[in-house]
Short mmCIF file of C-alpha atoms and ligand atoms in Angstrom, two decimals:
data_model
loop_
_atom_site.label_atom_id
_atom_site.label_comp_id
_atom_site.label_asym_id
_atom_site.label_seq_id
_atom_site.Cartn_x
_atom_site.Cartn_y
_atom_site.Cartn_z
CA MET A 304 157.38 45.14 229.27
CA ALA A 305 159.69 46.60 226.57
CA GLY A 306 159.84 50.37 226.73
CA SER A 307 158.23 50.77 230.12
CA ASN A 308 161.44 51.72 231.97
CA LYS A 309 163.59 54.40 230.40
CA THR A 310 167.25 53.82 230.13
CA ASN A 311 169.22 57.02 230.16
CA SER A 312 169.40 57.99 226.75
CA THR A 313 172.17 59.69 224.74
CA PRO A 314 171.51 62.41 222.32
CA PRO A 315 171.05 61.69 218.69
CA ARG A 316 174.24 62.21 216.69
CA TRP A 317 173.13 61.12 213.04
CA LEU A 318 170.07 62.42 211.47
CA LEU A 319 168.90 60.73 208.30
CA ALA A 320 166.54 62.79 206.40
CA GLU A 321 164.53 60.71 203.82
CA LEU A 322 163.27 63.68 201.93
CA THR A 323 161.08 61.59 199.51
CA TYR A 324 160.32 57.96 198.22
CA ALA A 325 160.10 59.35 194.91
CA CYS A 326 163.11 57.63 192.92
CA PRO A 327 163.42 57.50 189.04
CA LEU A 328 165.58 54.28 189.61
CA GLN A 329 164.13 50.81 190.51
CA CYS A 330 166.92 49.01 192.49
CA PRO A 331 165.50 45.46 193.46
CA TYR A 332 167.39 45.60 196.92
CA CYS A 333 166.15 49.02 197.94
CA SER A 334 165.82 49.53 201.58
CA ASN A 335 162.74 51.60 201.33
CA PRO A 336 159.57 49.63 202.71
CA ILE A 337 157.66 47.49 200.29
CA ASP A 338 154.59 49.51 200.79
CA TYR A 339 156.33 53.10 200.20
CA ALA A 340 153.68 53.76 197.60
CA ASN A 341 151.13 54.14 200.33
CA TYR A 342 152.92 57.11 201.82
CA GLN A 343 152.44 59.86 199.39
CA SER A 344 152.53 62.89 201.77
CA GLU A 345 155.73 64.75 202.17
CA LEU A 346 157.01 67.13 204.70
CA SER A 347 157.11 70.72 203.71
CA THR A 348 160.19 72.56 203.58
CA GLU A 349 159.19 74.60 206.62
CA ASP A 350 158.75 71.23 208.57
CA TRP A 351 162.21 69.86 207.57
CA LYS A 352 163.85 73.17 208.58
CA ARG A 353 162.09 72.77 212.08
CA VAL A 354 163.14 69.13 212.40
CA LEU A 355 166.88 69.91 211.23
CA SER A 356 166.90 72.71 214.11
CA GLN A 357 165.52 70.89 216.74
CA ALA A 358 167.60 67.87 216.26
CA ARG A 359 170.70 70.01 215.87
CA LYS A 360 169.83 71.69 219.06
CA MET A 361 170.08 68.06 220.93
CA GLY A 362 173.55 67.35 219.47
CA ALA A 363 172.85 65.74 216.08
CA VAL A 364 175.77 66.64 213.75
CA GLN A 365 175.94 64.31 210.90
CA LEU A 366 173.19 64.74 208.57
CA GLY A 367 172.16 62.44 205.60
CA PHE A 368 169.95 63.62 202.94
CA SER A 369 168.53 60.68 201.26
CA GLY A 370 165.45 58.99 200.07
CA GLY A 371 164.27 57.82 197.23
CA GLU A 372 166.36 60.24 195.33
CA PRO A 373 166.72 63.53 197.42
CA LEU A 374 167.47 65.42 194.09
CA THR A 375 163.85 65.16 193.12
CA ARG A 376 163.10 67.58 196.23
CA LYS A 377 163.13 71.25 194.71
CA ASP A 378 163.83 72.64 197.99
CA LEU A 379 167.11 70.49 198.31
CA VAL A 380 169.47 73.59 198.05
CA GLU A 381 167.42 75.51 200.57
CA LEU A 382 167.56 72.69 203.08
CA VAL A 383 171.23 72.25 202.63
CA LYS A 384 171.64 75.87 203.37
CA HIS A 385 169.78 75.75 206.35
CA ALA A 386 171.82 72.65 207.51
CA ARG A 387 175.06 74.55 207.04
CA ASP A 388 173.86 77.52 208.91
CA LEU A 389 173.00 75.13 211.90
CA GLY A 390 176.51 73.68 211.70
CA TYR A 391 175.64 70.10 210.39
CA TYR A 392 178.07 68.02 208.29
CA SER A 393 175.87 67.22 205.41
CA ASN A 394 176.12 64.17 203.29
CA LEU A 395 174.02 63.82 200.09
CA ILE A 396 173.24 60.14 199.39
CA THR A 397 172.42 60.12 195.73
CA SER A 398 171.99 57.83 192.66
CA GLY A 399 173.23 60.87 190.58
CA TYR A 400 170.23 60.41 188.53
CA GLY A 401 169.15 64.12 187.58
CA MET A 402 172.41 65.78 188.74
CA THR A 403 173.86 68.62 186.65
CA GLU A 404 176.96 70.60 187.16
CA THR A 405 175.13 73.66 188.07
CA LYS A 406 173.24 71.82 190.85
CA ILE A 407 176.60 70.52 192.08
CA VAL A 408 177.69 74.14 192.23
CA GLN A 409 174.66 75.42 193.96
CA LEU A 410 174.85 72.64 196.61
CA LYS A 411 178.57 73.39 197.34
CA GLU A 412 177.86 77.21 197.68
CA ALA A 413 174.72 76.31 199.99
CA GLY A 414 177.36 74.40 202.12
CA LEU A 415 176.96 70.74 201.17
CA ASP A 416 179.98 68.88 202.69
CA HIS A 417 179.99 65.55 200.88
CA ILE A 418 178.27 63.54 198.01
CA GLN A 419 177.81 59.91 198.09
CA ILE A 420 176.99 58.39 194.65
CA SER A 421 175.94 54.90 194.00
CA ILE A 422 176.82 52.89 191.06
CA GLN A 423 174.99 49.48 190.60
CA ALA A 424 177.80 47.69 188.65
CA SER A 425 180.96 48.15 186.72
CA SER A 426 179.62 47.84 183.36
CA GLN A 427 176.65 49.79 181.63
CA GLU A 428 174.85 46.78 180.75
CA LEU A 429 174.50 45.59 184.35
CA ASN A 430 174.12 48.77 185.97
CA ASP A 431 171.28 49.75 183.82
CA HIS A 432 169.62 46.34 184.28
CA ILE A 433 170.00 46.42 187.93
CA ALA A 434 168.82 50.16 188.37
CA GLY A 435 165.86 49.56 186.00
CA THR A 436 166.88 52.72 184.20
CA SER A 437 169.59 53.70 181.89
CA SER A 438 171.99 55.84 184.05
CA PHE A 439 175.58 54.33 183.88
CA ASP A 440 177.46 56.79 181.74
CA HIS A 441 175.47 59.82 183.35
CA LYS A 442 176.60 58.42 186.94
CA LYS A 443 180.21 58.28 185.87
CA SER A 444 180.11 61.80 184.41
CA VAL A 445 178.42 62.97 187.84
CA ALA A 446 181.45 61.21 189.65
CA HIS A 447 183.88 63.18 187.90
CA LEU A 448 181.99 66.47 188.36
CA ILE A 449 181.77 65.68 192.10
CA LYS A 450 185.47 65.48 192.23
CA LYS A 451 186.00 68.60 190.02
CA HIS A 452 184.24 70.65 192.46
CA GLY A 453 186.32 69.51 195.38
CA TYR A 454 183.93 67.41 197.30
CA PRO A 455 184.99 64.32 199.23
CA MET A 456 183.37 61.52 197.34
CA VAL A 457 181.88 58.14 198.51
CA LEU A 458 181.23 55.84 195.87
CA CYS A 459 178.90 53.33 197.07
CA VAL A 460 178.19 49.98 195.35
CA VAL A 461 175.69 47.52 196.75
CA ILE A 462 176.95 44.02 196.46
CA HIS A 463 174.84 40.97 195.46
CA ARG A 464 174.94 37.99 193.21
CA GLU A 465 174.21 39.71 190.03
CA ASN A 466 177.42 41.87 190.43
CA ILE A 467 179.82 40.23 192.77
CA HIS A 468 181.64 38.66 189.99
CA GLN A 469 182.54 42.13 188.92
CA MET A 470 184.48 42.96 192.27
CA ALA A 471 187.77 43.32 190.46
CA GLN A 472 186.32 45.92 187.82
CA ILE A 473 184.43 47.57 190.61
CA LEU A 474 187.51 48.27 192.33
CA GLU A 475 189.18 49.51 189.23
CA MET A 476 186.30 51.72 188.49
CA ALA A 477 186.49 53.43 191.83
CA GLU A 478 190.13 54.07 191.45
CA GLU A 479 189.54 55.60 187.94
CA LEU A 480 186.83 57.78 189.28
CA GLY A 481 188.99 59.16 192.04
CA ALA A 482 186.64 58.03 194.88
CA ASP A 483 188.00 59.19 198.31
CA TYR A 484 186.01 56.43 199.97
CA LEU A 485 184.61 53.21 198.52
CA GLU A 486 181.47 51.63 200.18
CA LEU A 487 181.38 48.07 199.50
CA ALA A 488 177.91 47.31 200.86
CA ASN A 489 177.10 43.61 200.84
CA THR A 490 173.22 43.67 200.55
CA GLN A 491 171.30 43.63 203.71
CA TYR A 492 168.19 41.69 203.56
CA TYR A 493 165.42 43.97 204.41
CA GLY A 494 162.61 45.80 202.30
CA TRP A 495 163.02 44.93 198.73
CA ALA A 496 166.12 42.67 199.01
CA HIS A 497 164.27 40.47 201.38
CA VAL A 498 161.85 39.89 198.68
CA ASN A 499 164.49 39.22 196.00
CA ARG A 500 166.67 37.32 198.60
CA ASP A 501 166.69 34.16 196.43
CA LEU A 502 168.17 36.01 193.56
CA LEU A 503 170.59 38.41 195.21
CA LEU A 504 172.19 36.35 198.01
CA PRO A 505 175.65 35.19 196.77
CA THR A 506 177.19 31.88 197.88
CA LYS A 507 179.82 31.79 200.61
CA GLU A 508 182.47 31.02 197.94
CA GLN A 509 181.57 34.02 196.11
CA PHE A 510 181.69 36.29 199.18
CA GLN A 511 185.07 34.88 200.24
CA GLN A 512 186.64 35.45 196.60
CA ALA A 513 185.22 39.00 196.57
CA GLU A 514 186.39 39.77 200.11
CA LYS A 515 189.95 38.64 199.27
CA LEU A 516 190.09 41.05 196.31
CA ALA A 517 188.74 43.73 198.35
CA GLN A 518 191.05 43.19 201.12
CA ALA A 519 194.21 43.28 198.74
CA PHE A 520 192.96 46.50 197.16
CA LYS A 521 192.17 48.02 200.49
CA ASP A 522 196.05 47.55 201.44
CA ARG A 523 197.25 48.76 198.14
CA VAL A 524 195.21 51.92 198.15
CA ALA A 525 195.90 52.64 201.96
CA GLY A 526 196.45 56.46 202.40
CA LYS A 527 194.52 57.19 199.13
CA MET A 528 191.15 55.79 199.33
CA LYS A 529 189.36 54.41 202.56
CA ILE A 530 187.29 51.39 202.21
CA TYR A 531 184.03 50.93 204.18
CA TYR A 532 183.26 47.10 203.89
CA VAL A 533 179.59 46.37 205.02
CA VAL A 534 179.87 42.64 206.24
CA PRO A 535 177.41 40.15 204.73
CA ASP A 536 176.10 38.92 207.99
CA PHE A 537 174.50 35.79 206.77
CA TYR A 538 178.07 34.34 206.61
CA GLU A 539 179.00 35.40 210.22
CA ASP A 540 178.24 33.72 213.44
CA ARG A 541 177.40 36.96 215.45
CA PRO A 542 175.05 39.89 214.34
CA LYS A 543 175.96 43.25 213.61
CA ALA A 544 175.49 45.94 216.43
CA CYS A 545 172.61 47.39 214.67
CA MET A 546 172.20 51.16 214.58
CA ASN A 547 175.01 51.20 217.37
CA GLY A 548 172.28 50.41 219.79
CA TRP A 549 168.50 51.27 219.59
CA GLY A 550 167.76 55.07 220.43
CA THR A 551 171.45 55.73 221.13
CA THR A 552 172.80 57.50 217.90
CA PHE A 553 170.59 57.39 214.89
CA LEU A 554 167.43 59.17 214.24
CA THR A 555 165.56 58.57 210.70
CA ILE A 556 162.82 60.76 209.57
CA ALA A 557 160.63 59.34 206.69
CA PRO A 558 159.20 61.42 203.91
CA ASP A 559 155.92 61.58 205.75
CA GLY A 560 157.44 62.74 208.95
CA VAL A 561 157.34 59.58 210.85
CA ALA A 562 160.36 59.19 213.09
CA LEU A 563 162.15 55.88 213.17
CA PRO A 564 164.77 54.39 215.34
CA CYS A 565 166.22 52.61 212.28
CA HIS A 566 165.14 53.05 208.86
CA SER A 567 163.15 49.53 208.58
CA ALA A 568 161.41 50.10 211.95
CA ARG A 569 158.28 50.71 209.84
CA GLU A 570 158.14 46.91 209.17
CA LEU A 571 157.88 46.17 212.97
CA PRO A 572 154.38 45.77 214.60
CA GLY A 573 152.90 47.84 217.29
CA LEU A 574 155.73 50.43 217.57
CA ASP A 575 153.55 53.37 217.03
CA CYS A 576 156.48 55.40 215.44
CA PRO A 577 155.65 59.09 216.17
CA ASN A 578 155.32 61.97 213.73
CA VAL A 579 157.25 65.10 213.81
CA ASN A 580 153.85 66.76 212.83
CA ASP A 581 152.57 66.04 216.37
CA TYR A 582 155.83 66.12 218.62
CA SER A 583 159.20 67.80 218.85
CA ILE A 584 162.21 65.94 218.12
CA GLU A 585 163.09 65.88 221.83
CA THR A 586 159.97 64.44 223.03
CA ILE A 587 160.07 61.89 220.33
CA TRP A 588 163.77 60.95 221.25
CA ASN A 589 163.18 60.89 224.88
CA GLU A 590 159.71 59.99 225.60
CA SER A 591 158.31 58.08 222.83
CA ARG A 592 157.40 54.38 223.18
CA ALA A 593 159.04 53.58 219.77
CA PHE A 594 162.41 54.92 220.68
CA ASN A 595 162.42 53.55 224.19
CA PHE A 596 161.15 50.06 222.97
CA PHE A 597 164.49 48.39 222.54
CA ARG A 598 166.71 50.61 224.38
CA GLY A 599 169.19 49.14 226.70
CA VAL A 600 168.84 45.44 227.44
CA ASP A 601 165.68 45.17 229.51
CA TRP A 602 163.59 43.88 226.58
CA MET A 603 165.75 40.88 225.84
CA LYS A 604 165.17 37.18 226.32
CA GLU A 605 167.27 34.25 226.14
CA PRO A 606 169.66 33.70 224.76
CA CYS A 607 170.58 37.28 224.72
CA LEU A 608 169.58 38.07 228.36
CA SER A 609 172.29 36.01 229.84
CA CYS A 610 174.77 36.45 227.03
CA ASP A 611 177.81 38.20 228.05
CA GLU A 612 178.15 39.66 224.65
CA LYS A 613 174.74 41.69 224.84
CA SER A 614 176.63 44.96 225.20
CA LYS A 615 178.68 44.36 222.06
CA ASP A 616 175.99 43.76 219.55
CA PHE A 617 172.47 44.32 221.58
CA GLY A 618 171.05 41.19 220.27
CA GLY A 619 171.45 42.15 216.78
CA CYS A 620 168.78 43.64 214.24
CA ARG A 621 165.47 43.79 215.40
CA CYS A 622 164.12 43.91 211.95
CA GLN A 623 166.14 40.80 211.03
CA ALA A 624 164.84 39.01 213.91
CA TYR A 625 161.19 39.82 213.01
CA LEU A 626 161.45 39.25 209.25
CA LEU A 627 162.99 35.79 209.83
CA THR A 628 161.71 34.50 213.09
CA GLY A 629 158.33 36.26 213.36
CA ASP A 630 159.49 37.54 216.95
CA MET A 631 160.94 40.97 217.19
CA TYR A 632 162.19 40.06 220.67
CA ALA A 633 164.29 36.98 219.43
CA ALA A 634 167.89 36.92 219.04
CA ASP A 635 168.97 37.93 215.51
CA PRO A 636 169.03 34.49 213.82
CA VAL A 637 172.49 35.30 212.34
CA CYS A 638 173.82 34.47 215.93
CA SER A 639 175.00 30.96 216.30
CA LYS A 640 173.38 30.92 219.86
CA SER A 641 169.98 31.63 218.29
CA SER A 642 167.56 28.46 218.24
CA ASP A 643 166.64 29.99 214.84
CA ARG A 644 169.93 29.86 213.10
CA ALA A 645 168.64 27.19 210.82
CA VAL A 646 166.58 29.76 208.92
CA ILE A 647 169.69 31.45 207.66
CA GLU A 648 171.01 28.05 206.47
CA GLN A 649 167.78 27.55 204.69
CA ALA A 650 167.95 31.00 203.06
CA ILE A 651 171.49 30.26 201.98
CA ASP A 652 170.35 27.01 200.54
CA SER A 653 167.29 28.41 198.94
CA ALA A 654 169.42 31.00 197.30
CA LYS A 655 171.80 28.43 195.86
CA THR A 656 168.95 26.36 194.55
CA ALA A 657 167.62 29.36 193.02
CA SER A 658 170.87 30.37 191.34
CA ALA A 659 170.87 27.00 189.39
CA ILE A 660 167.71 27.71 187.74
CA SER A 661 167.11 30.20 184.96
CA THR A 662 166.36 33.68 185.93
CA ASN A 663 163.35 33.71 183.51
CA GLU A 664 161.49 31.45 186.00
CA LYS A 665 161.74 33.78 188.80
CA PRO A 666 162.47 37.30 187.81
CA LEU A 667 163.55 40.03 190.10
CA ILE A 668 161.04 42.20 191.45
CA PHE A 669 161.93 45.75 190.81
CA ARG A 670 161.27 48.68 193.32
CA ASN A 671 158.57 50.82 191.82
CA SER A 672 155.12 51.99 192.47
CA LYS A 673 153.35 49.42 190.51
CA ASN A 674 155.06 46.57 192.38
CA SER A 675 154.70 48.31 195.74
CA LYS A 676 151.00 48.45 195.21
CA ILE A 677 150.52 44.91 193.92
CA MET A 678 152.61 43.49 196.80
CA THR A 679 150.96 45.26 199.51
CA ARG A 680 147.39 44.48 198.16
CA ASN A 681 147.77 40.77 199.16
CA MET B 131 203.68 57.72 204.70
CA THR B 132 205.77 59.68 207.20
CA LEU B 133 205.70 63.12 208.32
CA ASN B 134 208.06 65.43 206.30
CA LEU B 135 210.09 67.77 208.92
CA ASP B 136 210.35 70.75 206.64
CA LYS B 137 207.16 71.04 204.60
CA PRO B 138 204.25 73.03 206.12
CA ILE B 139 201.24 71.06 207.49
CA LYS B 140 197.69 71.67 206.50
CA PHE B 141 194.30 70.51 207.69
CA SER B 142 192.76 68.55 205.01
CA PRO B 143 190.13 70.24 203.06
CA LEU B 144 188.26 67.02 202.92
CA HIS B 145 187.58 67.09 206.45
CA ARG B 146 186.10 69.64 208.82
CA LEU B 147 187.39 70.68 212.40
CA GLN B 148 184.51 72.27 214.44
CA TRP B 149 183.51 72.94 218.13
CA GLU B 150 180.43 70.86 219.22
CA GLU B 151 178.59 72.62 221.86
CA ALA B 152 176.58 69.65 222.78
CA GLN B 153 179.46 67.55 223.41
CA GLN B 154 181.72 70.36 224.62
CA LYS B 155 184.53 69.12 222.46
CA ASP B 156 186.18 69.73 219.11
CA VAL B 157 185.49 67.09 216.65
CA ILE B 158 186.70 66.15 213.00
CA LEU B 159 183.88 65.64 210.56
CA TYR B 160 184.24 63.70 207.28
CA PRO B 161 181.97 61.66 205.17
CA GLU B 162 179.64 59.73 207.50
CA GLY B 163 181.87 59.86 210.42
CA MET B 164 183.25 61.82 213.34
CA VAL B 165 186.24 61.75 215.66
CA GLU B 166 186.11 63.37 219.00
CA LEU B 167 189.31 65.11 220.06
CA ASN B 168 190.70 65.94 223.33
CA GLN B 169 191.88 69.49 224.00
CA SER B 170 195.61 68.95 223.13
CA SER B 171 194.86 67.18 219.86
CA ALA B 172 192.69 69.95 218.86
CA GLU B 173 194.94 72.56 219.54
CA ILE B 174 197.76 71.03 217.63
CA LEU B 175 195.14 70.38 214.54
CA LYS B 176 194.40 74.16 214.73
CA CYS B 177 197.93 75.15 214.24
CA CYS B 178 197.86 73.09 210.90
CA ASP B 179 196.95 76.04 208.60
CA GLY B 180 199.51 75.29 205.97
CA THR B 181 202.02 77.91 206.87
CA ARG B 182 203.87 76.11 209.70
CA ASN B 183 206.04 72.95 209.51
CA LEU B 184 206.60 70.63 212.47
CA ASP B 185 209.16 72.76 214.54
CA GLN B 186 207.13 75.89 214.03
CA ILE B 187 204.05 74.23 215.27
CA VAL B 188 206.11 72.99 218.30
CA SER B 189 207.44 76.19 219.11
CA GLU B 190 204.02 77.91 218.67
CA LEU B 191 202.27 75.51 221.15
CA GLU B 192 205.07 75.62 223.78
CA LEU B 193 204.88 79.40 223.65
CA LYS B 194 201.05 79.22 224.08
CA PHE B 195 201.07 76.97 226.94
CA ALA B 196 204.21 78.24 228.59
CA THR B 197 206.03 74.75 228.54
CA SER B 198 208.57 72.92 226.84
CA GLY B 199 209.18 69.19 225.79
CA LEU B 200 206.21 68.98 223.54
CA LYS B 201 207.88 67.63 220.51
CA ASN B 202 207.62 63.90 220.80
CA ASP B 203 203.82 63.99 221.71
CA ILE B 204 203.05 66.49 218.90
CA THR B 205 205.04 64.29 216.27
CA ASN B 206 203.26 61.15 217.47
CA PHE B 207 199.89 62.85 217.12
CA LEU B 208 200.58 64.30 213.71
CA GLU B 209 201.74 60.73 212.49
CA ILE B 210 198.49 59.53 213.42
CA ALA B 211 196.78 62.59 211.77
CA LEU B 212 198.74 61.99 208.46
CA LYS B 213 197.78 58.20 208.40
CA ASN B 214 194.17 58.99 208.84
CA GLY B 215 194.25 61.81 206.26
CA TRP B 216 193.30 64.75 208.64
CA ILE B 217 196.32 66.67 207.57
CA GLN B 218 198.29 66.90 204.42
CA GLN B 219 201.88 68.22 203.20
CA ASN B 220 201.65 69.47 199.86
CA GLN B 221 204.27 71.51 198.72
S1 SF4 C 1430 168.14 52.02 196.39
FE1 SF4 C 1430 167.88 52.43 194.13
S2 SF4 C 1430 165.63 52.44 193.88
FE2 SF4 C 1430 166.02 52.58 196.20
S3 SF4 C 1430 166.08 54.86 196.50
FE3 SF4 C 1430 168.14 54.35 196.11
S4 SF4 C 1430 168.44 54.64 193.80
FE4 SF4 C 1430 166.15 54.60 194.26
S1 SF4 C 1431 172.99 35.67 222.16
FE1 SF4 C 1431 172.23 37.67 221.79
S2 SF4 C 1431 173.53 38.92 222.54
FE2 SF4 C 1431 174.60 37.09 222.65
S3 SF4 C 1431 175.84 37.09 220.82
FE3 SF4 C 1431 173.88 36.40 220.29
S4 SF4 C 1431 172.76 37.91 219.51
FE4 SF4 C 1431 174.45 38.83 220.70
#
């Protein structure tokens, strides 16, 4: 059975601290769980400090403060300071909403290393529509302030059918804002993006065109700006090596203290993800059922089990396998060796059909507490 | 981008060089990433403090390790470092 024999585990290197599910924005591709409104409790400042200390002791060095919107936590500066004292490299992953120059300075003094700001599109109208909140001009001014105060800046733009046609302008905007890194994150279809997939998934032609622009841009700005291109795996024939292998590198702590081997693991049944209020990070990482569940290759079944690529992609994403095939032990259906590959083709077709009908008939479902409650009731 | 032989070399302020106890290694940290260094690479980068140019770094390290003939290796590594943005040559 999965999880019964422990594989030698490497220590965590990456800690993602999801400080809160609160967020003033409503992105319809948000990776937070659909039922996030059911998790109201949040760890205290002292809890977070303990978690940070324990994970650092094991060897975690990259730390992401995310959410929701981490700026809504009043103790953010205090936590950043604690992280700096421990020797973490801290990344703030923010929508920029609610950021002020004073905050930027305070965070810098506390020892924050880097800020990743997300912008939804290259025009105000579309940005504000996708974010569900008027935020475009403010985001741009925050981006300027981030550079003014000497941070390395990652500009993150999640790419989907509503904004993919703006690729050229998005690249221009990244240059104008002085981004050191541009993350072009093709939407990954979990959480809210899964629900909205018909309206978000671009066509293959759109992908190819956008990718070509991004590639040419990458060559042109080499040495000035780095591009992280998150591939659209629906148009690949091999899955991504999710999480660099389950329980090998990444540790996510959800706002209520639940420890997750991947940030969508909450959606998988029967994992029993442990809470940092009950166990130490060391026990969670080494001993817990959840973190051992898909460690190594013993849990696999065919075609992965006898596949010579299994140490390359680890069978792909468990959450994607579960969401799309109903079987979390199955090969990621993106793989052309998977007997379920047809579900990906169906998703692509279904999105193509939806793009032909008017958006009024099937509106985007925005990420907010009201929708979260409605969708988890039935 | 190629290495300028005269200008001083400085470790990039957008990166952090630090000793990691858990890995018993020096590492370079940057947004969402990390590079593990072997000992000689780390020693070279520690000399990039914005006061020395290539030749000065070479003689410093040759002195420190009581050896000679390091110039090629050091130049090759610094070319890579420059390409990756780990070091800068401003003035
Ligand atoms: S993706 Fe959008 S809605 Fe979700 S947490 Fe980030 S900013 Fe908020
Ligand atoms: S069969 Fe499984 S292990 Fe092999 S390439 Fe496909 S997903 Fe990866």
